């Protein structure tokens, strides 16, 4: 048995007292973690959302016309992803209910599990160009949802096992910034492929989009085998000094990183607690209100802008969103606050949807610059999701198993519920006339 397991057990068993930490070794440890784990998490997040959200770009590039797909098929292709995402939350295994993604990560080696899922989802996207019908499209989207489900809560769980409360928000936001950057890169790549590669090798531009973005994800996944850590007590690329400091840091902050046996009581305690349900409501509201950003390309195209221009407009928008996200993470850590930051973001989003409702009453909503301005203002809304997971990590810091289950449950339900509702809310054929929807989004945030 690796002797490091015994060392951390001794730390957990002794009556609580602060363990001295060498600041020089701690600085070296944090630098290693930031360069390897946090930066890989950023690129993993970029790959995850690049491959998840490229349907929007593919449709504007002609996928809908080539395969004769209507808005209902588009909306259900998005929904099928989240049905697959949900299926990974609960399943019966050995006569007990489990949340498999985070349980697998909590009880095994994240260094191998998380990158493997990244390679799987990227390979699935590489097969998207061969679809000939909506049935095949829905099937691949369903499997894609299964493969991507463990990534985000798994990375949040891993970061919470290494960083302290005053460090965690910034790192989570760096990873979360991969989401808007994925939108920026996706728009840039889609515009370039539209101009250069349409028809190359006998493939349409939307087919090249899936192939190129899928291959990017494969490279990211392979690099994760080398870069990612496991947990403080069993990461091979730490020195003995760094390992002891990492374990002492978690001990001093009351954070437990050893997974014990799962049982029904742990799961029940999480589900009957009010916290997961509150976070699911917050997550649902935030995701629903992000629709104007997610559908901006389609709105601009339907307002008469060229496809290449519509795709390129995503790049500065999402870069701006990434900057706002990182700033909010820094501010949240500096002030040691999560609640007021989340409330402030949602209030700001509500103000902008109220403005869109009033502008719509003057029949000016179809002005492209108004829609773009609103999308910029709302782009930082995505940071709400990461702040929720940081808050959850702090609430459940004393129980590694409960933290794993709560994060997986909140992340999955918070993703699934709004994206099922989006089938009825953000109907593509309504574009660009979303006036009634803006009114409902204003009401959602007000609640």
Coordinates of C-alpha atoms in Angstrom, one line a residue, residues 338-348:
X338 CA -21.1 34.1 -3.2
X339 CA -24.7 35.0 -2.4
X340 CA -24.6 38.7 -3.3
X341 CA -22.5 38.1 -6.4
X342 CA -25.1 35.6 -7.7
X343 CA -28.0 37.9 -6.8
X344 CA -26.3 40.9 -8.4
X345 CA -25.7 39.1 -11.7
X346 CA -29.3 37.9 -11.9
X347 CA -30.6 41.4 -11.1
X348 CA -28.5 42.9 -13.8

